mmCIF file of C-alpha atoms in Angstrom:
data_model
loop_
_atom_site.group_PDB
_atom_site.id
_atom_site.type_symbol
_atom_site.label_atom_id
_atom_site.label_comp_id
_atom_site.label_asym_id
_atom_site.label_seq_id
_atom_site.Cartn_x
_atom_site.Cartn_y
_atom_site.Cartn_z
ATOM 1 C CA MET A 194 -5.872 -25.904 -4.413
ATOM 2 C CA SER A 195 -2.547 -25.530 -2.749
ATOM 3 C CA SER A 196 -3.339 -21.973 -1.713
ATOM 4 C CA ASP A 197 -3.849 -21.938 2.256
ATOM 5 C CA HIS A 198 -7.348 -19.802 1.607
ATOM 6 C CA VAL A 199 -8.699 -17.873 -1.381
ATOM 7 C CA LEU A 200 -8.074 -14.443 -1.790
ATOM 8 C CA THR A 201 -9.028 -11.231 -3.380
ATOM 9 C CA ILE A 202 -6.146 -9.847 -5.186
ATOM 10 C CA LEU A 203 -6.312 -6.398 -6.868
ATOM 11 C CA LEU A 204 -3.278 -6.865 -9.597
ATOM 12 C CA VAL A 205 -2.075 -3.551 -11.261
ATOM 13 C CA GLU A 206 0.394 -3.949 -14.203
ATOM 14 C CA ASP A 207 0.779 -2.013 -17.363
ATOM 15 C CA ASP A 208 2.210 -4.616 -19.313
ATOM 16 C CA ASP A 209 -0.227 -6.659 -20.949
ATOM 17 C CA GLY A 210 1.608 -9.970 -21.233
ATOM 18 C CA ILE A 211 2.425 -9.864 -17.633
ATOM 19 C CA ARG A 212 -1.029 -8.940 -16.473
ATOM 20 C CA THR A 213 -2.525 -11.739 -18.187
ATOM 21 C CA ILE A 214 -0.034 -14.480 -17.289
ATOM 22 C CA ALA A 215 0.267 -13.112 -13.487
ATOM 23 C CA SER A 216 -3.800 -13.295 -13.271
ATOM 24 C CA VAL A 217 -3.876 -16.937 -15.018
ATOM 25 C CA LEU A 218 -1.318 -17.992 -12.305
ATOM 26 C CA LEU A 219 -3.477 -16.536 -9.471
ATOM 27 C CA GLU A 220 -6.829 -17.713 -10.722
ATOM 28 C CA SER A 221 -5.292 -20.976 -11.244
ATOM 29 C CA GLU A 222 -4.783 -21.162 -7.479
ATOM 30 C CA GLY A 223 -8.432 -20.210 -6.743
ATOM 31 C CA HIS A 224 -8.012 -16.792 -6.153
ATOM 32 C CA GLN A 225 -10.041 -13.708 -7.363
ATOM 33 C CA VAL A 226 -8.178 -11.310 -9.330
ATOM 34 C CA PHE A 227 -9.062 -8.031 -10.599
ATOM 35 C CA ALA A 228 -6.284 -6.969 -13.242
ATOM 36 C CA MET A 229 -6.228 -3.139 -13.787
ATOM 37 C CA ALA A 230 -3.545 -1.705 -16.189
ATOM 38 C CA THR A 231 -3.001 1.689 -14.523
ATOM 39 C CA GLY A 232 -2.838 3.013 -11.054
ATOM 40 C CA GLU A 233 -5.531 5.555 -11.851
ATOM 41 C CA LEU A 234 -7.992 2.672 -12.370
ATOM 42 C CA ALA A 235 -6.822 0.847 -9.371
ATOM 43 C CA HIS A 236 -7.167 3.701 -7.214
ATOM 44 C CA GLU A 237 -10.965 4.598 -8.372
ATOM 45 C CA TRP A 238 -11.581 0.725 -7.653
ATOM 46 C CA LEU A 239 -10.002 0.919 -4.144
ATOM 47 C CA ALA A 240 -12.127 3.599 -3.409
ATOM 48 C CA GLN A 241 -14.934 1.093 -3.408
ATOM 49 C CA ARG A 242 -13.619 -2.028 -2.637
ATOM 50 C CA GLN A 243 -11.159 -3.603 -0.597
ATOM 51 C CA PRO A 244 -8.751 -6.499 -1.679
ATOM 52 C CA ASP A 245 -6.881 -8.978 0.421
ATOM 53 C CA VAL A 246 -3.651 -8.130 -1.515
ATOM 54 C CA LEU A 247 -2.633 -5.271 -3.743
ATOM 55 C CA PHE A 248 0.011 -6.213 -6.093
ATOM 56 C CA ALA A 249 1.520 -3.487 -8.018
ATOM 57 C CA ASP A 250 4.012 -2.669 -10.216
ATOM 58 C CA VAL A 251 6.373 0.050 -9.381
ATOM 59 C CA ASN A 252 6.664 1.567 -12.872
ATOM 60 C CA LEU A 253 3.331 2.272 -13.882
ATOM 61 C CA PRO A 254 2.333 5.266 -16.034
ATOM 62 C CA GLY A 255 0.599 8.190 -14.074
ATOM 63 C CA ILE A 256 0.172 6.964 -10.659
ATOM 64 C CA GLY A 257 3.026 4.374 -9.896
ATOM 65 C CA GLY A 258 2.729 1.460 -7.588
ATOM 66 C CA ALA A 259 4.681 2.932 -4.692
ATOM 67 C CA GLU A 260 2.405 5.936 -4.913
ATOM 68 C CA LEU A 261 -0.596 3.537 -5.171
ATOM 69 C CA ALA A 262 0.178 1.777 -2.203
ATOM 70 C CA ARG A 263 1.022 4.989 -0.111
ATOM 71 C CA LEU A 264 -2.686 5.970 -1.107
ATOM 72 C CA ALA A 265 -4.253 2.801 -0.457
ATOM 73 C CA ARG A 266 -2.585 2.562 3.027
ATOM 74 C CA GLN A 267 -3.905 6.037 3.798
ATOM 75 C CA ALA A 268 -7.610 4.504 3.151
ATOM 76 C CA ASN A 269 -7.060 1.166 4.706
ATOM 77 C CA PRO A 270 -3.631 1.021 7.175
ATOM 78 C CA ASP A 271 -3.820 -2.787 7.352
ATOM 79 C CA LEU A 272 -3.878 -3.644 3.655
ATOM 80 C CA ARG A 273 -1.433 -6.288 2.672
ATOM 81 C CA ILE A 274 0.705 -4.690 -0.399
ATOM 82 C CA LEU A 275 2.969 -6.482 -2.452
ATOM 83 C CA LEU A 276 5.023 -4.369 -5.295
ATOM 84 C CA THR A 277 7.204 -5.532 -8.001
ATOM 85 C CA SER A 278 9.546 -4.263 -10.642
ATOM 86 C CA GLY A 279 12.181 -5.508 -13.051
ATOM 87 C CA GLU A 280 13.767 -2.049 -13.283
ATOM 88 C CA ALA A 281 13.652 -0.392 -9.859
ATOM 89 C CA MET A 282 15.440 -1.513 -6.788
ATOM 90 C CA PRO A 283 13.215 -1.790 -3.781
ATOM 91 C CA ASP A 284 12.820 1.508 -1.728
ATOM 92 C CA PRO A 285 14.827 0.884 1.566
ATOM 93 C CA ALA A 286 12.265 2.707 3.207
ATOM 94 C CA TRP A 287 9.202 0.319 1.936
ATOM 95 C CA LEU A 288 11.251 -2.817 2.712
ATOM 96 C CA ALA A 289 12.201 -1.203 6.425
ATOM 97 C CA SER A 290 8.720 -0.643 7.108
ATOM 98 C CA GLY A 291 7.915 -4.284 6.442
ATOM 99 C CA GLY A 292 6.943 -3.951 2.829
ATOM 100 C CA HIS A 293 6.743 -6.705 0.415
ATOM 101 C CA TYR A 294 8.593 -6.859 -2.724
ATOM 102 C CA LEU A 295 8.878 -9.318 -5.616
ATOM 103 C CA ASN A 296 11.524 -8.870 -8.398
ATOM 104 C CA LYS A 297 10.860 -9.546 -12.172
ATOM 105 C CA PRO A 298 10.881 -11.917 -13.831
ATOM 106 C CA TYR A 299 9.151 -14.216 -11.165
ATOM 107 C CA ASP A 300 7.843 -17.526 -12.081
ATOM 108 C CA ARG A 301 4.506 -19.378 -10.578
ATOM 109 C CA ARG A 302 6.592 -20.841 -7.371
ATOM 110 C CA THR A 303 7.929 -17.250 -6.442
ATOM 111 C CA LEU A 304 4.928 -15.353 -7.158
ATOM 112 C CA LEU A 305 2.620 -17.751 -5.499
ATOM 113 C CA ALA A 306 5.011 -17.661 -2.269
ATOM 114 C CA ALA A 307 5.348 -13.894 -2.270
ATOM 115 C CA ILE A 308 1.437 -13.391 -2.308
ATOM 116 C CA GLN A 309 0.944 -16.033 0.459
ATOM 117 C CA ALA A 310 3.635 -14.318 2.781
ATOM 118 C CA THR A 311 1.997 -11.119 2.020
ATOM 119 C CA ALA A 312 -1.462 -12.171 2.835
ATOM 120 C CA LYS A 313 -0.034 -13.646 6.179
ATOM 121 C CA ALA A 314 2.069 -10.384 7.247
ATOM 122 C CA VAL A 315 0.865 -8.352 9.795
ATOM 123 C CA ALA A 316 0.039 -4.815 8.230
#
């Protein structure tokens, strides 16, 4: 396993194909992945558990990734969060606050590097 350490990752992606591929890539590195299709499901999950990294698409129906990140940070200010999108530009305020962002499409190398950088960052 090439990862620095095993992470618990909450993956929130409404596209079934992208969610499956990202889950497989992350699990192939030994990470424990909890994959959800909606921000609402992820928000409920976060009320009971805390991942090492929240990896969420910005453009989710209902509670979007940016809103989910805000809610998650209210509950856990130290939570590491990586947002992604293939359509929206990163929010300048998110980036200015040290937020992590990964553009779609991404490949195995860029996904794993972004997850590791996010996990190592000081929240």
